[in-house]
Coordinates of C-alpha atoms and ligand atoms in Angstrom, one line a residue:
M455 CA 62.8 -19.2 2.2
S456 CA 65.5 -16.3 1.8
A457 CA 68.7 -16.7 3.8
R458 CA 67.7 -13.1 6.2
L459 CA 64.8 -15.4 7.2
T460 CA 66.5 -18.5 8.2
T461 CA 69.2 -16.6 10.1
E462 CA 66.4 -14.0 12.4
T463 CA 64.4 -17.4 13.2
A464 CA 66.7 -19.3 14.3
P465 CA 65.5 -22.9 15.4
H466 CA 66.8 -22.3 19.2
S467 CA 66.0 -18.8 19.7
E468 CA 64.9 -17.7 23.1
N469 CA 61.6 -16.3 21.8
A470 CA 60.6 -19.1 20.1
P471 CA 57.8 -20.7 21.1
L472 CA 58.4 -24.3 22.0
T473 CA 55.0 -25.4 20.8
W474 CA 54.9 -28.5 17.7
G475 CA 51.7 -28.5 15.4
A476 CA 50.6 -25.3 15.7
G477 CA 51.3 -24.8 11.4
A478 CA 48.2 -27.5 10.7
S479 CA 45.3 -26.1 9.2
E480 CA 42.8 -27.8 10.1
S481 CA 43.5 -31.0 12.6
L482 CA 42.9 -35.0 12.5
E483 CA 39.5 -36.1 12.6
L484 CA 39.1 -39.3 12.1
S485 CA 41.9 -42.6 11.7
V486 CA 40.4 -45.2 9.6
V487 CA 41.9 -48.7 11.1
I488 CA 42.4 -51.3 7.6
P489 CA 44.3 -54.3 8.1
T490 CA 44.7 -56.5 5.6
F491 CA 46.5 -60.0 4.3
N492 CA 46.9 -60.6 0.9
E493 CA 44.8 -57.5 -0.2
R494 CA 46.5 -56.0 -3.0
A495 CA 44.5 -55.7 -5.8
N496 CA 41.9 -54.4 -3.4
V497 CA 43.8 -51.1 -1.7
A498 CA 43.8 -48.5 -4.6
P499 CA 39.8 -48.9 -5.3
L500 CA 39.5 -48.7 -1.5
L501 CA 41.6 -45.0 -0.8
A502 CA 39.6 -44.0 -3.8
R503 CA 36.2 -44.8 -2.3
L504 CA 37.3 -43.5 1.3
D505 CA 38.3 -40.1 0.0
R506 CA 34.8 -39.6 -2.5
A507 CA 33.5 -40.5 0.9
L508 CA 35.1 -38.5 3.1
D509 CA 34.8 -35.1 1.2
G510 CA 35.7 -33.0 3.6
V511 CA 36.7 -35.1 6.7
A512 CA 40.7 -34.3 8.0
W513 CA 41.2 -38.0 8.1
Q514 CA 44.3 -40.8 7.5
A515 CA 44.1 -44.3 7.2
V516 CA 45.9 -46.6 8.4
F517 CA 46.7 -50.0 7.1
V518 CA 48.4 -52.8 9.6
D519 CA 49.5 -55.6 6.9
D520 CA 50.5 -58.8 8.1
N521 CA 53.4 -59.3 6.3
S522 CA 51.0 -60.2 2.9
P523 CA 53.1 -62.1 0.4
D524 CA 51.1 -61.0 -2.5
G525 CA 52.8 -57.5 -2.1
T526 CA 49.7 -55.2 -0.2
A527 CA 51.8 -53.2 1.9
A528 CA 54.2 -52.2 -0.6
A529 CA 50.9 -51.1 -2.5
V530 CA 50.2 -48.7 0.1
K531 CA 54.1 -48.2 0.3
A532 CA 53.4 -46.5 -2.5
I533 CA 50.5 -44.4 -2.8
A534 CA 51.8 -43.2 0.7
R535 CA 54.5 -42.0 -0.8
T536 CA 52.5 -38.9 -3.2
D537 CA 49.3 -39.1 0.1
P538 CA 51.0 -38.3 3.9
R539 CA 47.6 -39.3 5.4
I540 CA 47.9 -42.4 4.3
Q541 CA 50.4 -45.1 6.8
C542 CA 51.6 -48.4 6.0
L543 CA 52.6 -50.8 9.4
R544 CA 54.0 -54.0 8.7
R545 CA 54.1 -56.5 10.5
I546 CA 56.8 -59.1 11.2
G547 CA 55.4 -63.0 12.7
R548 CA 52.2 -62.1 13.2
R549 CA 49.3 -63.3 12.0
G550 CA 45.8 -62.0 13.8
L551 CA 42.7 -59.5 12.9
A552 CA 42.0 -58.7 15.7
G553 CA 45.8 -57.8 17.2
A554 CA 45.8 -55.9 13.8
V555 CA 43.4 -53.8 14.0
L556 CA 44.9 -53.3 18.2
E557 CA 48.2 -52.0 16.5
G558 CA 46.1 -49.8 14.0
V559 CA 43.7 -47.8 16.5
L560 CA 46.9 -47.4 18.9
A561 CA 48.5 -45.8 16.0
S562 CA 46.1 -43.4 15.5
S563 CA 46.1 -40.0 16.9
A564 CA 42.6 -38.7 15.7
P565 CA 39.6 -38.7 17.9
Y566 CA 37.8 -41.0 16.4
V567 CA 38.5 -44.1 14.7
A568 CA 36.8 -46.2 12.5
V569 CA 38.0 -50.2 11.4
I570 CA 37.1 -51.0 7.7
D571 CA 37.7 -53.8 6.0
A572 CA 40.0 -54.1 2.7
D573 CA 38.2 -56.3 0.8
L574 CA 35.6 -53.9 -0.2
Q575 CA 32.4 -55.4 1.9
H576 CA 31.8 -53.1 3.8
D577 CA 30.1 -49.5 2.7
E578 CA 31.8 -46.9 3.0
S579 CA 29.1 -44.0 2.2
I580 CA 27.8 -44.7 5.9
L581 CA 31.1 -43.1 7.3
P582 CA 30.2 -39.3 7.4
Q583 CA 26.8 -40.9 9.0
M584 CA 28.9 -42.5 12.7
L585 CA 30.8 -39.5 12.2
G586 CA 28.0 -37.3 12.6
A587 CA 26.9 -40.0 15.2
L588 CA 29.6 -39.4 17.3
R589 CA 30.8 -35.9 16.3
G590 CA 26.9 -35.2 18.1
G591 CA 27.7 -37.4 20.8
R592 CA 24.4 -39.1 20.9
A593 CA 26.8 -42.0 20.8
D594 CA 29.5 -43.6 21.7
L595 CA 30.6 -46.5 19.2
V596 CA 29.0 -46.7 16.1
I597 CA 28.3 -50.7 14.4
G598 CA 27.8 -50.5 10.6
S599 CA 25.3 -53.4 10.6
R600 CA 24.6 -56.1 8.2
Y601 CA 21.0 -57.6 9.9
L602 CA 18.7 -54.2 9.9
T603 CA 18.0 -54.3 6.8
A604 CA 15.5 -57.3 5.3
D605 CA 19.4 -58.6 3.2
G606 CA 21.2 -57.0 4.5
A607 CA 23.8 -59.7 4.9
T608 CA 22.7 -62.3 2.8
R609 CA 24.2 -61.3 -0.5
G610 CA 28.0 -61.5 0.7
L611 CA 27.8 -64.8 2.3
S612 CA 27.1 -68.6 1.9
P613 CA 23.9 -70.2 4.2
I614 CA 26.4 -71.5 5.9
R615 CA 28.2 -68.6 6.7
L616 CA 24.8 -66.9 7.4
A617 CA 23.8 -69.5 9.9
G618 CA 27.2 -69.3 11.4
S619 CA 27.4 -65.8 11.6
R620 CA 22.9 -65.4 13.8
L621 CA 24.3 -68.2 16.0
A622 CA 27.1 -66.7 16.9
T623 CA 25.6 -63.5 17.2
S624 CA 23.2 -64.5 19.1
L625 CA 25.6 -66.1 22.0
A626 CA 27.3 -62.8 21.9
R627 CA 24.9 -60.3 22.3
S628 CA 22.9 -62.8 25.5
V629 CA 26.4 -61.9 26.5
L630 CA 26.9 -58.4 26.2
R631 CA 23.3 -58.4 27.2
A632 CA 23.2 -55.3 24.7
D633 CA 20.6 -55.0 22.0
V634 CA 23.5 -55.1 19.2
T635 CA 22.0 -56.6 15.3
D636 CA 26.1 -57.4 14.3
P637 CA 28.4 -57.1 17.5
V638 CA 30.5 -58.9 15.5
S639 CA 30.6 -56.9 12.9
G640 CA 34.1 -56.0 11.7
F641 CA 32.9 -52.0 10.5
F642 CA 32.7 -49.4 13.5
M643 CA 33.7 -46.7 13.9
I644 CA 33.9 -45.1 17.9
R645 CA 35.9 -43.0 20.0
R646 CA 39.4 -44.0 20.3
E647 CA 40.2 -43.2 24.2
L648 CA 37.0 -46.3 24.4
V649 CA 39.7 -48.6 22.6
E650 CA 42.6 -47.1 24.6
Q651 CA 41.0 -48.4 28.3
V652 CA 41.1 -51.5 27.9
T653 CA 43.5 -52.4 25.5
P654 CA 45.7 -54.7 28.2
R655 CA 42.4 -56.5 28.7
L656 CA 41.6 -57.7 25.0
S657 CA 42.5 -60.5 22.7
D658 CA 45.0 -60.5 20.2
Q659 CA 43.6 -63.3 18.8
G660 CA 40.4 -64.3 16.0
F661 CA 38.5 -61.5 14.5
K662 CA 36.4 -60.4 17.3
I663 CA 37.2 -57.5 18.4
L664 CA 34.0 -55.5 18.2
F665 CA 32.4 -57.6 20.5
D666 CA 35.4 -58.3 22.7
V667 CA 36.3 -53.9 23.3
I668 CA 32.1 -54.0 24.2
A669 CA 32.1 -56.4 26.5
S670 CA 35.5 -54.8 27.9
Q671 CA 34.1 -51.4 28.8
P672 CA 33.9 -50.9 32.7
E673 CA 30.5 -48.6 31.6
P674 CA 28.4 -49.9 28.8
P675 CA 29.2 -47.8 25.6
R676 CA 26.1 -45.7 23.9
I677 CA 26.1 -48.4 20.8
L678 CA 24.5 -47.1 17.7
E679 CA 24.2 -49.7 14.2
I680 CA 23.5 -48.5 11.1
P681 CA 22.7 -51.0 8.4
Y682 CA 24.5 -51.3 5.0
A683 CA 24.5 -53.7 2.5
F684 CA 27.4 -56.4 3.1
S685 CA 28.5 -56.8 -0.6
E686 CA 30.8 -59.5 -2.2
R687 CA 34.0 -59.6 -1.7
Q688 CA 35.7 -58.1 -4.8
A689 CA 39.4 -60.2 -5.3
G690 CA 41.0 -61.9 -3.1
I691 CA 40.1 -64.5 -0.2
S692 CA 38.5 -64.4 2.6
K693 CA 40.7 -66.0 5.8
L694 CA 38.1 -66.6 8.3
D695 CA 38.7 -70.4 8.5
G696 CA 37.7 -73.2 11.7
R697 CA 40.4 -71.6 14.0
V698 CA 38.4 -68.3 13.9
V699 CA 35.0 -70.0 14.0
L700 CA 36.9 -71.7 17.6
D701 CA 38.6 -69.0 18.9
Y702 CA 35.9 -66.5 18.6
F703 CA 34.1 -69.5 21.0
G704 CA 36.3 -69.0 23.5
L705 CA 36.1 -66.2 24.3
I706 CA 32.5 -66.0 24.1
L707 CA 33.7 -69.2 27.2
S708 CA 35.3 -67.0 29.2
K709 CA 33.7 -64.0 28.8
M710 CA 30.4 -66.6 30.5
T711 CA 32.1 -67.3 33.4
R712 CA 33.6 -63.6 33.3
G713 CA 36.8 -65.3 32.8
L714 CA 37.2 -67.9 35.3
L715 CA 38.0 -69.9 32.2
P716 CA 40.9 -68.1 29.6
P717 CA 39.3 -67.3 25.9
R718 CA 42.5 -70.4 25.0
F719 CA 40.7 -72.6 27.8
L720 CA 37.9 -74.5 25.5
L721 CA 40.2 -75.4 22.9
F722 CA 42.4 -77.0 25.3
G723 CA 40.0 -79.1 26.4
L724 CA 39.4 -79.9 23.3
V725 CA 41.8 -81.2 21.8
G726 CA 42.0 -83.1 25.5
L727 CA 39.3 -84.6 24.3
S728 CA 40.0 -85.7 21.7
G729 CA 43.1 -87.3 23.7
V730 CA 40.7 -89.6 25.1
L731 CA 38.9 -90.4 21.8
V732 CA 43.0 -91.5 20.5
H733 CA 43.6 -92.8 24.1
L734 CA 40.9 -95.3 23.8
A735 CA 41.6 -95.8 19.6
V736 CA 45.1 -96.8 20.3
L737 CA 44.4 -99.4 23.8
Y738 CA 42.2 -101.5 20.7
A739 CA 44.5 -101.7 18.7
E740 CA 47.2 -102.4 20.9
R741 CA 44.9 -104.8 22.6
T742 CA 43.6 -106.5 19.2
A743 CA 47.1 -107.3 18.7
G744 CA 47.5 -108.8 21.9
L745 CA 49.1 -105.9 23.7
R746 CA 49.0 -106.4 27.6
F747 CA 46.6 -104.2 29.8
E748 CA 48.7 -102.4 32.0
M749 CA 51.8 -102.1 28.5
A750 CA 48.9 -101.3 25.5
Q751 CA 47.2 -98.4 28.9
G752 CA 51.5 -97.1 29.4
G753 CA 51.6 -97.0 25.4
A754 CA 48.0 -95.6 24.5
A755 CA 48.7 -91.8 27.4
L756 CA 51.8 -92.1 25.9
V757 CA 50.5 -91.5 22.2
A758 CA 47.9 -89.6 23.7
M759 CA 49.4 -86.7 25.5
T760 CA 51.9 -86.4 22.4
S761 CA 49.2 -86.1 19.4
N762 CA 47.9 -83.7 23.0
F763 CA 50.8 -81.8 22.2
I764 CA 50.8 -82.0 18.9
F765 CA 47.1 -80.4 18.3
N766 CA 48.0 -77.3 21.2
N767 CA 51.3 -76.4 19.6
L768 CA 49.4 -76.3 15.8
I769 CA 46.5 -74.9 16.8
T770 CA 45.6 -73.5 20.9
Y771 CA 49.3 -72.0 20.8
R772 CA 49.8 -71.2 16.8
D773 CA 50.6 -67.3 18.0
R774 CA 53.7 -68.9 19.8
R775 CA 53.9 -72.5 18.2
L776 CA 57.3 -74.3 19.2
R777 CA 59.5 -75.2 16.7
G778 CA 63.1 -76.7 17.0
W779 CA 65.1 -78.3 19.6
R780 CA 61.8 -76.0 21.8
L781 CA 60.0 -77.8 20.1
L782 CA 61.6 -81.3 21.9
S783 CA 62.5 -79.7 25.3
G784 CA 58.6 -78.1 25.4
Y785 CA 57.5 -82.0 24.6
L786 CA 59.4 -83.1 27.4
R787 CA 58.5 -80.1 29.4
F788 CA 54.8 -81.0 28.5
C789 CA 54.4 -84.7 29.2
A790 CA 56.2 -84.4 32.6
L791 CA 54.2 -81.5 34.1
C792 CA 50.7 -84.0 31.3
S793 CA 51.8 -87.2 33.7
L794 CA 52.1 -85.0 37.4
G795 CA 48.7 -83.7 35.6
L796 CA 47.2 -87.5 35.8
A797 CA 48.9 -88.6 39.8
A798 CA 46.8 -84.9 41.0
N799 CA 42.9 -86.6 39.1
L800 CA 44.1 -90.2 40.8
A801 CA 44.9 -88.7 43.9
I802 CA 41.1 -86.7 44.1
G803 CA 39.1 -88.9 42.6
D804 CA 40.4 -91.3 45.7
L805 CA 40.3 -88.2 47.7
V806 CA 36.8 -87.0 47.1
H807 CA 35.3 -91.1 46.5
S808 CA 36.3 -91.5 50.0
W809 CA 34.1 -89.1 51.2
T810 CA 30.9 -89.6 48.8
P811 CA 29.5 -92.8 46.8
L812 CA 29.0 -91.1 44.0
W813 CA 31.7 -92.5 42.2
W814 CA 31.3 -90.0 38.6
L815 CA 31.2 -86.5 41.1
A816 CA 34.7 -88.4 42.8
G817 CA 36.0 -89.2 38.6
L818 CA 34.6 -86.1 37.6
S819 CA 36.7 -83.9 40.6
G820 CA 39.4 -85.4 39.7
A821 CA 39.3 -85.2 35.5
L822 CA 38.5 -81.0 36.5
F823 CA 41.2 -80.1 38.6
G824 CA 44.0 -82.6 36.6
A825 CA 42.4 -80.5 33.9
A826 CA 42.9 -77.2 35.2
W827 CA 46.3 -78.2 36.1
N828 CA 47.9 -79.1 33.0
Y829 CA 46.2 -75.6 31.0
V830 CA 47.7 -73.8 34.1
S831 CA 50.9 -76.0 34.3
T832 CA 51.7 -75.6 30.7
S833 CA 50.7 -72.1 30.0
L834 CA 53.4 -71.1 31.8
A835 CA 56.2 -73.5 31.4
V836 CA 56.2 -74.8 27.8
W837 CA 53.9 -71.7 25.4
Ligands
LIG525 N1 46.6 -57.8 8.6 C1 45.8 -58.7 9.5 N2 46.2 -59.7 10.0 N3 44.6 -58.9 8.4 C2 43.5 -59.7 8.5 C3 44.1 -61.2 8.5 C4 45.4 -61.5 9.7 O1 46.1 -62.1 10.1 N4 43.0 -61.6 8.9 C5 42.0 -61.5 8.1 N5 42.6 -59.6 7.7 C6 41.7 -58.5 6.7 C7 41.4 -59.2 5.6 O2 42.9 -58.7 4.8 C8 40.2 -58.4 5.0 O3 41.2 -56.7 4.6 C9 39.8 -58.1 6.4 O4 40.7 -58.3 7.7 C10 38.0 -59.2 7.3 O5 39.6 -60.7 6.4 P1 37.9 -61.3 5.4 O6 39.3 -62.5 5.7 O7 37.6 -60.9 4.4 O8 36.2 -61.3 6.3 P2 35.3 -62.5 6.5 O9 34.9 -61.6 4.8 O10 35.3 -63.2 5.7 O11 34.6 -61.6 7.1 C11 33.7 -61.2 7.9 O12 32.9 -61.3 8.8 C12 33.4 -61.3 10.2 C13 32.6 -61.1 10.9 O13 31.4 -60.4 10.9 C14 34.2 -59.5 8.4 O14 33.7 -58.0 8.1 C15 35.4 -58.9 9.1 O15 35.4 -58.0 9.5 C16 33.7 -59.9 10.4 O16 34.5 -60.1 11.9
LIG526 MN1 35.5 -59.8 3.6

C-alpha cells in the first residue's frame, strides 16, 4: 500500500462511510458447531471431511471444548491459525454437551447452524442436502436420522445402547407429539433464530439438546429428517453414561408434567428413595445390635440424610458441586431444611388424616409435601 493512499483515506475522515464487513466477498451462511471432549485425534480428519462436503458453501466451524485434558483445544487452534473459518471456544470448569452446543450456537453468526459430533460417527456428506432444505424454506429444522434406514443405527451402537436409544426415542415422541424418528440425534441443522429465541428455557445438562429445542418452541417447527448410517467411533471413547441417561428421563418427566416438575426433580426423588433404603438398612443393623427404637430411628434418619446430601451433591447438582467449607455449611443447611420438611410432612399427614380415614392418602400427602419442600428449599439455599 502506498503512503499517498493511506493519508487520503484517513480512518476518521468525515466522508468515510461507517459500515463494516462490506468488503467481504460472500456472506457467511452456515456455522458448524462441534462439541468436543477428548477428541484431539478426530479434529483434523473431521475438518478435512467438512471442507470436502461443504465445497462452495460459506461456512465456519465453532468448536466448543470443555478444557479436554488431551489437548483438543490446542489441536483446533493450531489449525485455526492458518484457517480463519475455524474457531475454538475453550470452557473452563464446566462440562455438559447441551451447554457446550448452546454456547457454540450463541457464538455463531450464520443464519443456519449445524451441530455435529467430532468423533466422525455422523455422516457429514448429507450436510449440503440439509442446507438445501433450509435454504429452500421447506423446513426450519433438518435432523440426521439413524432410524430411517433399516440398519442405520445398528453398526454404531451396542444392543443395549440400541434398546435404550429406542426407548428414549419413543418417550420423546410421545412428549413432543411430533413424528420424529430420532429426536435425540446429535446431528441436525436449524435456523439459528429458532435456538436463540428459546435459549433461556433450555437445560444445559446432558445430551438432549435437540429434544429440548423442539419441545420449547412456541410454534411447532417444520421438521425434515434425512437418513444416514451411524458409523462406529473413530478414536477416543463415548461420554454417554448413566447420569446422562437419568438426566434425559428427568427432562422427559418435566415436559410430561408441563414443567411442573423441574428436570432435576427425578434425580432428587431417586436419591430420596435411596435414602429410605439406607434408613431401613441402618435401622435394621441398629436394632439387631440391641438399640432402643427411638435412638435407632434418630440415628438411621441422620445417616439417611447424610447419604442423601452426598448423592445430591455428587449427582443431582454435579454441575454446582459444593467443596471444602461450602460443603460443610451446605450439609448443615441441608439437614436443617430437611428436618423442617420432615416436621411439615408429619403435620400435614396428621391434618389430612383428621379429614379422611384413608391412611395412605394422608401419608402420601405428607410425604409429597415434604419432598416438594425439601427440593425447593435446598435448591434455593444449599446449591
Ligand atoms: N464440550 C463437550 N462437553 N463436548 C462433549 C461433552 C461435554 O461434556 N460430552 C460429550 N461431548 C462431545 C464428544 O466429544 C462428541 O464430539 C460428542 O459430544 C458426542 O459425544 P459421544 O460421547 O461420542 O456421544 P455418543 O456417540 O455416545 O452419543 C451419540 O448419541 C446420542 C444420543 O442419541 C451422539 O450422537 C450424541 O450426539 C447423541 O445425543
Ligand atoms: Mn459418539
